[in-house]
PDB file of C-alpha atoms in Angstrom:
ATOM      1  CA  MET A 121     -43.345 -25.975  20.116  1.00 47.00           C
ATOM      2  CA  GLN A 122     -40.957 -23.087  19.134  1.00 51.00           C
ATOM      3  CA  ASP A 123     -39.577 -25.071  16.024  1.00 54.00           C
ATOM      4  CA  ARG A 124     -42.857 -25.379  14.465  1.00 54.00           C
ATOM      5  CA  ALA A 125     -43.580 -21.345  15.230  1.00 56.00           C
ATOM      6  CA  ASN A 126     -40.248 -20.644  13.562  1.00 57.00           C
ATOM      7  CA  LYS A 127     -40.651 -23.094  10.416  1.00 65.00           C
ATOM      8  CA  PRO A 128     -42.417 -20.555   8.131  1.00 63.00           C
ATOM      9  CA  TYR A 129     -40.015 -18.126   8.790  1.00 57.00           C
ATOM     10  CA  HIS A 130     -37.011 -20.264   8.005  1.00 59.00           C
ATOM     11  CA  ALA A 131     -38.919 -21.481   4.743  1.00 62.00           C
ATOM     12  CA  ALA A 132     -39.245 -17.769   3.676  1.00 57.00           C
ATOM     13  CA  VAL A 133     -35.651 -17.100   4.315  1.00 55.00           C
ATOM     14  CA  GLN A 134     -34.579 -20.197   2.502  1.00 59.00           C
ATOM     15  CA  ARG A 135     -36.735 -19.433  -0.667  1.00 58.00           C
ATOM     16  CA  LEU A 136     -35.042 -15.803  -0.731  1.00 52.00           C
ATOM     17  CA  HIS A 137     -31.893 -17.179  -0.391  1.00 54.00           C
ATOM     18  CA  ASP A 138     -32.727 -19.796  -3.318  1.00 58.00           C
ATOM     19  CA  ASP A 139     -34.182 -16.981  -5.640  1.00 54.00           C
ATOM     20  CA  TYR A 140     -31.057 -14.915  -4.978  1.00 52.00           C
ATOM     21  CA  PRO A 141     -28.392 -15.842  -7.254  1.00 53.00           C
ATOM     22  CA  ILE A 142     -25.631 -13.615  -5.989  1.00 51.00           C
ATOM     23  CA  GLY A 143     -23.997 -13.522  -2.636  1.00 51.00           C
ATOM     24  CA  VAL A 144     -21.197 -13.575  -0.664  1.00 49.00           C
ATOM     25  CA  HIS A 145     -21.025 -17.393  -1.215  1.00 54.00           C
ATOM     26  CA  ASP A 146     -20.202 -16.802  -4.766  1.00 65.00           C
ATOM     27  CA  MET A 147     -16.994 -15.116  -3.547  1.00 71.00           C
ATOM     28  CA  THR A 148     -13.363 -16.859  -2.625  1.00 79.00           C
ATOM     29  CA  PRO A 149     -10.850 -15.707  -0.740  1.00 83.00           C
ATOM     30  CA  PHE A 150      -8.841 -14.782  -3.692  1.00 86.00           C
ATOM     31  CA  THR A 151     -11.808 -12.267  -4.693  1.00 84.00           C
ATOM     32  CA  PHE A 152     -11.617 -10.442  -1.420  1.00 84.00           C
ATOM     33  CA  PHE A 153      -7.631 -10.198  -1.667  1.00 89.00           C
ATOM     34  CA  ALA A 154      -8.016  -9.001  -4.934  1.00 89.00           C
ATOM     35  CA  LEU A 155     -10.489  -6.484  -4.096  1.00 89.00           C
ATOM     36  CA  GLN A 156      -8.356  -5.603  -1.171  1.00 92.00           C
ATOM     37  CA  SER A 157      -5.636  -4.791  -3.305  1.00 92.00           C
ATOM     38  CA  GLN A 158      -7.489  -2.501  -5.538  1.00 93.00           C
ATOM     39  CA  PHE A 159      -8.578  -0.437  -2.545  1.00 94.00           C
ATOM     40  CA  ALA A 160      -4.932  -0.460  -1.515  1.00 95.00           C
ATOM     41  CA  ALA A 161      -3.696   0.618  -4.535  1.00 95.00           C
ATOM     42  CA  LEU A 162      -6.148   3.470  -4.863  1.00 96.00           C
ATOM     43  CA  ALA A 163      -5.516   4.461  -1.502  1.00 96.00           C
ATOM     44  CA  VAL A 164      -1.698   4.976  -2.037  1.00 97.00           C
ATOM     45  CA  GLU A 165      -2.230   6.642  -5.485  1.00 97.00           C
ATOM     46  CA  THR A 166      -4.693   9.089  -3.725  1.00 96.00           C
ATOM     47  CA  GLN A 167      -2.410  10.181  -1.138  1.00 97.00           C
ATOM     48  CA  ILE A 168       0.224  10.823  -3.992  1.00 97.00           C
ATOM     49  CA  VAL A 169      -2.116  12.993  -5.895  1.00 96.00           C
ATOM     50  CA  MET A 170      -3.085  14.755  -2.459  1.00 96.00           C
ATOM     51  CA  SER A 171       0.308  15.311  -1.398  1.00 97.00           C
ATOM     52  CA  LEU A 172       1.289  16.352  -4.777  1.00 96.00           C
ATOM     53  CA  ARG A 173      -1.285  19.250  -4.842  1.00 95.00           C
ATOM     54  CA  LEU A 174      -0.743  20.215  -1.222  1.00 96.00           C
ATOM     55  CA  LEU A 175       2.878  20.685  -2.113  1.00 96.00           C
ATOM     56  CA  ALA A 176       1.960  22.757  -5.155  1.00 95.00           C
ATOM     57  CA  MET A 177      -0.405  24.987  -3.044  1.00 94.00           C
ATOM     58  CA  ALA A 178       2.551  25.829  -0.566  1.00 95.00           C
ATOM     59  CA  GLY A 179       4.512  26.959  -3.492  1.00 94.00           C
ATOM     60  CA  ALA A 180       7.089  23.859  -3.346  1.00 95.00           C
ATOM     61  CA  LEU A 181       6.062  22.794  -6.558  1.00 93.00           C
ATOM     62  CA  PRO A 182       4.613  24.265  -9.760  1.00 92.00           C
ATOM     63  CA  ALA A 183       1.276  24.368 -10.422  1.00 90.00           C
ATOM     64  CA  ARG A 184      -0.947  25.184 -13.235  1.00 91.00           C
ATOM     65  CA  PRO A 185      -3.385  27.810 -13.473  1.00 92.00           C
ATOM     66  CA  GLY A 186      -6.878  26.563 -12.259  1.00 93.00           C
ATOM     67  CA  GLU A 187      -5.701  23.624 -10.656  1.00 92.00           C
ATOM     68  CA  ASN A 188      -7.345  24.404  -7.576  1.00 93.00           C
ATOM     69  CA  ASN A 189     -10.588  24.800  -9.162  1.00 95.00           C
ATOM     70  CA  ARG A 190     -10.050  21.988 -11.014  1.00 94.00           C
ATOM     71  CA  MET A 191      -9.545  19.871  -8.002  1.00 93.00           C
ATOM     72  CA  VAL A 192     -12.665  20.897  -6.599  1.00 94.00           C
ATOM     73  CA  ALA A 193     -14.803  20.340  -9.757  1.00 96.00           C
ATOM     74  CA  GLU A 194     -13.747  16.931 -10.411  1.00 95.00           C
ATOM     75  CA  LYS A 195     -15.091  15.326  -7.572  1.00 94.00           C
ATOM     76  CA  GLY A 196     -18.824  15.491  -8.422  1.00 95.00           C
ATOM     77  CA  PRO A 197     -18.631  13.902 -11.981  1.00 96.00           C
ATOM     78  CA  ALA A 198     -16.259  11.254 -10.867  1.00 95.00           C
ATOM     79  CA  MET A 199     -18.526  10.318  -8.012  1.00 96.00           C
ATOM     80  CA  VAL A 200     -21.612  10.184 -10.454  1.00 97.00           C
ATOM     81  CA  LYS A 201     -19.650   8.122 -12.907  1.00 97.00           C
ATOM     82  CA  ALA A 202     -18.619   5.403 -10.032  1.00 97.00           C
ATOM     83  CA  PHE A 203     -22.117   5.411  -8.663  1.00 97.00           C
ATOM     84  CA  SER A 204     -23.565   4.969 -12.206  1.00 97.00           C
ATOM     85  CA  ALA A 205     -21.101   2.186 -13.018  1.00 97.00           C
ATOM     86  CA  GLY A 206     -21.564   0.328  -9.835  1.00 96.00           C
ATOM     87  CA  THR A 207     -25.539   0.624 -10.190  1.00 97.00           C
ATOM     88  CA  GLN A 208     -25.127  -0.604 -13.900  1.00 97.00           C
ATOM     89  CA  ALA A 209     -23.273  -3.607 -12.623  1.00 95.00           C
ATOM     90  CA  MET A 210     -25.451  -4.281  -9.978  1.00 94.00           C
ATOM     91  CA  MET A 211     -28.595  -4.068 -12.335  1.00 95.00           C
ATOM     92  CA  LEU A 212     -27.316  -6.580 -14.697  1.00 93.00           C
ATOM     93  CA  GLY A 213     -26.755  -9.147 -11.759  1.00 90.00           C
ATOM     94  CA  LYS A 214     -22.997  -8.914 -11.439  1.00 89.00           C
ATOM     95  CA  SER A 215     -21.440 -10.356  -8.071  1.00 86.00           C
ATOM     96  CA  PRO A 216     -20.536  -8.139  -5.483  1.00 87.00           C
ATOM     97  CA  ASP A 217     -17.054  -8.017  -6.153  1.00 88.00           C
ATOM     98  CA  GLN A 218     -17.602  -7.454  -9.944  1.00 90.00           C
ATOM     99  CA  VAL A 219     -19.914  -4.466  -8.614  1.00 93.00           C
ATOM    100  CA  MET A 220     -17.154  -3.168  -6.564  1.00 93.00           C
ATOM    101  CA  ASN A 221     -14.462  -3.154  -9.419  1.00 93.00           C
ATOM    102  CA  ALA A 222     -17.203  -1.362 -11.800  1.00 95.00           C
ATOM    103  CA  SER A 223     -17.330   1.206  -9.175  1.00 96.00           C
ATOM    104  CA  LEU A 224     -13.754   1.682  -8.442  1.00 95.00           C
ATOM    105  CA  ALA A 225     -12.466   1.671 -12.212  1.00 95.00           C
ATOM    106  CA  PRO A 226     -13.883   5.478 -12.964  1.00 96.00           C
ATOM    107  CA  LEU A 227     -12.122   6.675  -9.479  1.00 96.00           C
ATOM    108  CA  ALA A 228      -8.853   4.707 -10.206  1.00 96.00           C
ATOM    109  CA  ARG A 229      -8.851   5.951 -13.671  1.00 96.00           C
ATOM    110  CA  LYS A 230      -9.294   9.566 -12.657  1.00 96.00           C
ATOM    111  CA  VAL A 231      -7.053   9.315  -9.940  1.00 97.00           C
ATOM    112  CA  ARG A 232      -4.087   7.649 -12.175  1.00 96.00           C
ATOM    113  CA  GLN A 233      -4.896  10.540 -14.639  1.00 96.00           C
ATOM    114  CA  ASN A 234      -4.224  13.093 -11.918  1.00 95.00           C
ATOM    115  CA  ARG A 235      -1.296  11.786 -10.887  1.00 96.00           C
ATOM    116  CA  LYS A 236       0.319  11.455 -13.861  1.00 95.00           C
ATOM    117  CA  ARG A 237      -0.492  15.108 -14.914  1.00 94.00           C
ATOM    118  CA  LEU A 238       0.513  16.334 -11.786  1.00 94.00           C
ATOM    119  CA  MET A 239       3.951  14.739 -11.936  1.00 92.00           C
ATOM    120  CA  LYS A 240       5.180  16.162 -15.025  1.00 85.00           C
TER     121      LYS A 240
END
């Protein structure tokens, strides 16, 4: 009796699954590892930038004029670029790992630029 009651539900879920071309089932352990590596690299580079900026604020390193204002002002545009890139990838039907890669790329680029500039 209960099996018959759940049949329409299971059929609807199966139709959704069949109609949805992208999913976790398309990802391999290698894509998860690559994504985890990108997150880790971004986290390490972000910590380096934060440390350099804190040392500059404390006077232990030379700082360019306006560096503190720049630090705050760049957050919004960087997040908008990341959100836009991820949304565009999603709208193009990219896989979840490609969406995350697209979202991370602008952030990683900005953090890398900051690290290189602050280490001069």
